[in-house]
MMTF fields as JSON, N, C-alpha, C and O atoms, coordinates in Angstrom:
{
  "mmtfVersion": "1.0.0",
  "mmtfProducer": "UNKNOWN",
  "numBonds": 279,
  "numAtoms": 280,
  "numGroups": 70,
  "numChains": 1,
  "numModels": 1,
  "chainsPerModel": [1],
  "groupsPerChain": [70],
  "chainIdList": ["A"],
  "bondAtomList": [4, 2, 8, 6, 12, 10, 16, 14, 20, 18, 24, 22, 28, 26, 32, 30, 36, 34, 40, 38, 44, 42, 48, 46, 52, 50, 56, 54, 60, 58, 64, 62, 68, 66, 72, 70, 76, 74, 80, 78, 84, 82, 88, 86, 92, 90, 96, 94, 100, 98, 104, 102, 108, 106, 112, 110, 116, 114, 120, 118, 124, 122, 128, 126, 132, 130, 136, 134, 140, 138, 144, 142, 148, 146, 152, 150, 156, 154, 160, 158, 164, 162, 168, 166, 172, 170, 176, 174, 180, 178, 184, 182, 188, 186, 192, 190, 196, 194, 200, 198, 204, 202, 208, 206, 212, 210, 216, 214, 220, 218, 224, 222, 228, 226, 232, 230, 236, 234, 240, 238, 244, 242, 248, 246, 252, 250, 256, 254, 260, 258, 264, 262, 268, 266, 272, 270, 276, 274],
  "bondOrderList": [1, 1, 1, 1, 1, 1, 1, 1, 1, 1, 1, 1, 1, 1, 1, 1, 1, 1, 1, 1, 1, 1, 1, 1, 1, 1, 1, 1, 1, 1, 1, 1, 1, 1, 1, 1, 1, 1, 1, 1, 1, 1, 1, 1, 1, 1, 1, 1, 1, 1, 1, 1, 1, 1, 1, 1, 1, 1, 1, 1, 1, 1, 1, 1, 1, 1, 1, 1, 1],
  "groupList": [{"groupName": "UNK", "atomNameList": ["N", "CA", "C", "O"], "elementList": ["N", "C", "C", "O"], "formalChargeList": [0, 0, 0, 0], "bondAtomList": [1, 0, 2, 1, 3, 2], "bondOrderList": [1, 1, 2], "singleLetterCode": "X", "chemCompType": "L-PEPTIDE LINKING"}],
  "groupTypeList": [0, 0, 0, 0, 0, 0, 0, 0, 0, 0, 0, 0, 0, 0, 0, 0, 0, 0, 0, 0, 0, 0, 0, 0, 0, 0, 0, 0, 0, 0, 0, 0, 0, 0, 0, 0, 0, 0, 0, 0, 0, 0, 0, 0, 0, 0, 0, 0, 0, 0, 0, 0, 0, 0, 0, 0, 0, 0, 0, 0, 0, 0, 0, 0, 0, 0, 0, 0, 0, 0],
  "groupIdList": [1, 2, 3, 4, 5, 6, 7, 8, 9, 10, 11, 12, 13, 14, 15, 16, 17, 18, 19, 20, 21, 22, 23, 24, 25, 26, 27, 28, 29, 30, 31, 32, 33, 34, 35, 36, 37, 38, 39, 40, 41, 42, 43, 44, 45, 46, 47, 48, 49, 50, 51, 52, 53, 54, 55, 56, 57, 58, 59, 60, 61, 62, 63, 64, 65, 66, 67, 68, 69, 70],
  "secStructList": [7, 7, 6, 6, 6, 5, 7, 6, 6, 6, 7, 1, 5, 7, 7, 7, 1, 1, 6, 6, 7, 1, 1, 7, 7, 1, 7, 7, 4, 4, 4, 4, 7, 7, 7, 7, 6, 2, 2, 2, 2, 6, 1, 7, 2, 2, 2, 2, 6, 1, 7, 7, 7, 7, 2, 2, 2, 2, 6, 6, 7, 7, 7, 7, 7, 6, 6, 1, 7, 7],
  "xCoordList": [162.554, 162.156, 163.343, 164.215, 163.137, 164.48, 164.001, 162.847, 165.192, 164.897, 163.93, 163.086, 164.324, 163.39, 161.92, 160.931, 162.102, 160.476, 159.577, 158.359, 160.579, 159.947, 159.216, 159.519, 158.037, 157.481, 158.676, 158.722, 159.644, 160.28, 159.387, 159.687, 158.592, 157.518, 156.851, 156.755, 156.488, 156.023, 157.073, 157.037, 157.622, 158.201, 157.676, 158.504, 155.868, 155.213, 155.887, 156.548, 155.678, 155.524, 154.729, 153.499, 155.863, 155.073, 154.613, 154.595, 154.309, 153.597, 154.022, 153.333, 155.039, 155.915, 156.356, 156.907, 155.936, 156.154, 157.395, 157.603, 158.192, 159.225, 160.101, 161.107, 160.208, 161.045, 161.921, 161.179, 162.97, 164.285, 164.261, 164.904, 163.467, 163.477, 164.602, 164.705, 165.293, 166.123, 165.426, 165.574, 164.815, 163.776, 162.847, 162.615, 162.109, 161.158, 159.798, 159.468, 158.844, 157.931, 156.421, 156.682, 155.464, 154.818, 153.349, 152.491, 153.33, 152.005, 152.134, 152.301, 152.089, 152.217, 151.083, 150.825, 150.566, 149.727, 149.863, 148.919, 151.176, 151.743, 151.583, 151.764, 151.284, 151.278, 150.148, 150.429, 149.248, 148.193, 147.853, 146.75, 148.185, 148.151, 148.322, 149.109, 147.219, 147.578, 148.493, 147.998, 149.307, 150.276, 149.944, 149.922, 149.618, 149.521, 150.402, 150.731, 150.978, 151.874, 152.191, 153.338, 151.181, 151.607, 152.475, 153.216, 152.495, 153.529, 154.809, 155.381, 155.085, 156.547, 157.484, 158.583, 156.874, 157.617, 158.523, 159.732, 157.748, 159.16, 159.882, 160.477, 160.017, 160.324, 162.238, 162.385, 163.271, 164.73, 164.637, 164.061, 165.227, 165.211, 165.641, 165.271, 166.885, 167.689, 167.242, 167.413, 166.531, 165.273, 164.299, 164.206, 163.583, 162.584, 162.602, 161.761, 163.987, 164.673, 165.096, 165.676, 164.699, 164.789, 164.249, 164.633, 163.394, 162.021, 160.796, 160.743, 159.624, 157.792, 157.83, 158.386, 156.774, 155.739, 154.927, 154.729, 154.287, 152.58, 151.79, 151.852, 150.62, 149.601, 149.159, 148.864, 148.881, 148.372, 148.854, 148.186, 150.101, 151.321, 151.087, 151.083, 150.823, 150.545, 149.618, 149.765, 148.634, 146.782, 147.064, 146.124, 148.124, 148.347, 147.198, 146.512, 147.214, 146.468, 147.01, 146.373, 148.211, 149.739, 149.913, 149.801, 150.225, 151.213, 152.4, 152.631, 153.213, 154.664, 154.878, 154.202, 156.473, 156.742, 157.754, 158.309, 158.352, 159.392, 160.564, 161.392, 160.834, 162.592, 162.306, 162.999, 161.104, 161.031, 162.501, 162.737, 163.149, 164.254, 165.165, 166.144, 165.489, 166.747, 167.756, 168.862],
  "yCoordList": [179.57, 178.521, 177.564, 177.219, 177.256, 176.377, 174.671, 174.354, 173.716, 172.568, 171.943, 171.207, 172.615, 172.204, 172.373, 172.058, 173.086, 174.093, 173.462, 173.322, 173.17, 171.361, 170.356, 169.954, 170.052, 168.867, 167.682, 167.683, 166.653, 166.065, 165.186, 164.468, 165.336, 164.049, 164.918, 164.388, 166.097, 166.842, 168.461, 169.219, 168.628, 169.592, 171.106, 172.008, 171.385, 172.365, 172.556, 171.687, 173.731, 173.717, 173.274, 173.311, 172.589, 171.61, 172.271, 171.688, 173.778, 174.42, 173.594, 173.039, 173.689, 173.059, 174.489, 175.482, 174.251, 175.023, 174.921, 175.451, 174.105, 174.01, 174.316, 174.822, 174.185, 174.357, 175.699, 176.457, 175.978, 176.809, 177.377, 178.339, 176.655, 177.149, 176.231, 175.008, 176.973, 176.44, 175.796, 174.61, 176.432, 176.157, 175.153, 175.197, 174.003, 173.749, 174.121, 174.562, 173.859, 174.569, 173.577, 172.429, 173.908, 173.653, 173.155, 172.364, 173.672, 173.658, 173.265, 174.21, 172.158, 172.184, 171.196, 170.049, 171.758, 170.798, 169.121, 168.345, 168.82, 167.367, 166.444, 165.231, 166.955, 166.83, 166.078, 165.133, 166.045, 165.211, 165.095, 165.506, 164.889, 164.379, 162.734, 162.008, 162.439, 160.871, 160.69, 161.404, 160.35, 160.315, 158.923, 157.898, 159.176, 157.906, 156.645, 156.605, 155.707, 155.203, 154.564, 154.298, 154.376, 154.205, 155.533, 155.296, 156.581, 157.508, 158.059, 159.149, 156.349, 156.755, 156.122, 156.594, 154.782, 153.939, 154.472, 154.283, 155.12, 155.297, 156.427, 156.934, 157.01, 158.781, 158.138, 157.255, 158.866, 158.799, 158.955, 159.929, 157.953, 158.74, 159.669, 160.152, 160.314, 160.883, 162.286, 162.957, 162.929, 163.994, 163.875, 164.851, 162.718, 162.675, 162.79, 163.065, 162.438, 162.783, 164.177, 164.461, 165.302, 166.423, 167.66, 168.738, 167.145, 167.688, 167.157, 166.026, 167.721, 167.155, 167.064, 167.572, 165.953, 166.383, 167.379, 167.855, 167.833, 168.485, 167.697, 166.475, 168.769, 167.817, 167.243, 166.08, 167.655, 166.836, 165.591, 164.843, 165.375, 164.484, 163.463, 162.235, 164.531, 163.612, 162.403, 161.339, 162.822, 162.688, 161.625, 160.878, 161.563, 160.489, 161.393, 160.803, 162.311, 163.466, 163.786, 163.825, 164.077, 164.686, 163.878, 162.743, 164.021, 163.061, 163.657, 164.841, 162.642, 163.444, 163.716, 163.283, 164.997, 165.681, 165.088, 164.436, 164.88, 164.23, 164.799, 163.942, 165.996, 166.347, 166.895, 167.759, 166.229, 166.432, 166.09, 166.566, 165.396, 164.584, 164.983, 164.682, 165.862, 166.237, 167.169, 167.286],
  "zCoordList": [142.228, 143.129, 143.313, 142.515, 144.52, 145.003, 144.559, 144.272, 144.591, 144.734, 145.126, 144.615, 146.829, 148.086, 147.823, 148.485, 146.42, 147.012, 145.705, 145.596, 144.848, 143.391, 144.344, 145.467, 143.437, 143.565, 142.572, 141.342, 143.585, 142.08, 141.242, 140.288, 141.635, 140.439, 139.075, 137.968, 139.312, 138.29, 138.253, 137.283, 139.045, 139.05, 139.581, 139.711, 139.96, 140.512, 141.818, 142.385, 142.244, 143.235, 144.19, 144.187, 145.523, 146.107, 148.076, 149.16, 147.623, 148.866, 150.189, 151.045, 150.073, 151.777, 152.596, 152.12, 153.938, 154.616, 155.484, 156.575, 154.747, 155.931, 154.931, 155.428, 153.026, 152.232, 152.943, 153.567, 152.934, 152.775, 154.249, 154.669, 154.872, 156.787, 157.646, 157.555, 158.37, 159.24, 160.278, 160.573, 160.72, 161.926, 161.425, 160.217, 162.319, 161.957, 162.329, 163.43, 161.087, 161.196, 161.952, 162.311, 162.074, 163.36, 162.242, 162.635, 161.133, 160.171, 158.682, 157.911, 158.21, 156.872, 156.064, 156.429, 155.095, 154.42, 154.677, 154.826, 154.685, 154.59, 155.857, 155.748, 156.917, 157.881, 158.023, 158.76, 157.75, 157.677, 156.206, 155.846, 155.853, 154.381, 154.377, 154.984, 153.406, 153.012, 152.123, 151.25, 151.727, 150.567, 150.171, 150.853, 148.556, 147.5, 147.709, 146.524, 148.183, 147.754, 146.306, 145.946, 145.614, 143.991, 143.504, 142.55, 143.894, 143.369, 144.07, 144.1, 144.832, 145.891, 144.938, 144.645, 144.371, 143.742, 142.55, 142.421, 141.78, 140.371, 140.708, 139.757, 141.856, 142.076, 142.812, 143.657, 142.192, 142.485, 144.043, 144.527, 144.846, 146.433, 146.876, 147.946, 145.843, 146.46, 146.465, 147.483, 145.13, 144.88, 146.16, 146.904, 146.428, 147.109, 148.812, 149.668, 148.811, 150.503, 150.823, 151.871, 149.611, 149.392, 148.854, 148.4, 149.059, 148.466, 148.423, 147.941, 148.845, 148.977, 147.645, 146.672, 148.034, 146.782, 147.028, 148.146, 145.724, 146.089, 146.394, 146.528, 146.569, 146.988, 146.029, 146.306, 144.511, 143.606, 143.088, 142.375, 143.485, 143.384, 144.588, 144.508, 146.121, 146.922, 146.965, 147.567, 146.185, 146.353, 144.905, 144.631, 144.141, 142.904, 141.708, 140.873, 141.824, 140.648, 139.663, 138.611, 139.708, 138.592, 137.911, 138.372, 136.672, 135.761, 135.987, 136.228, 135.879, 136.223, 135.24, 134.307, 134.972, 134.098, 133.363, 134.247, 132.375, 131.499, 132.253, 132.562, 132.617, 132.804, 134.287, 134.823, 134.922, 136.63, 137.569, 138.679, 137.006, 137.784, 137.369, 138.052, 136.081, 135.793, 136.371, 135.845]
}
């Protein structure tokens, strides 16, 4: 699994449909997704400008993982 394709908050995979596509894609879970904002705050930007979260991550469900960011 690629970077792109990490949730960086817990490290799962974060079922993005656009991960490792040149093209963009037209359908993705995220897309209408509410995203938590209590779990934007402690996450590195520079991970997070590069990768989804999941949805369980999205939805503030996940505990994040200790070496998610490493």
């Amino acid at each position: 699994m690629t970077p792109g394709e990490r949730c960086p908050r817990c490290g799962a995979a974060n079922q993005c449909a656009q991960a490792g596509r040149e093209q963009p894609v037209e359908q993705c879970w995220c897309f209408t997704a509410t995203i938590d904002p209590a779990v934007l705050p402690p996450l590195p930007q520079d991970p997070l400008a590069q990768a989804c979260l999941c949805p369980r991550c999205a939805m503030g469900l996940a505990r994040p993982a200790a070496d998610a960011h490493d």
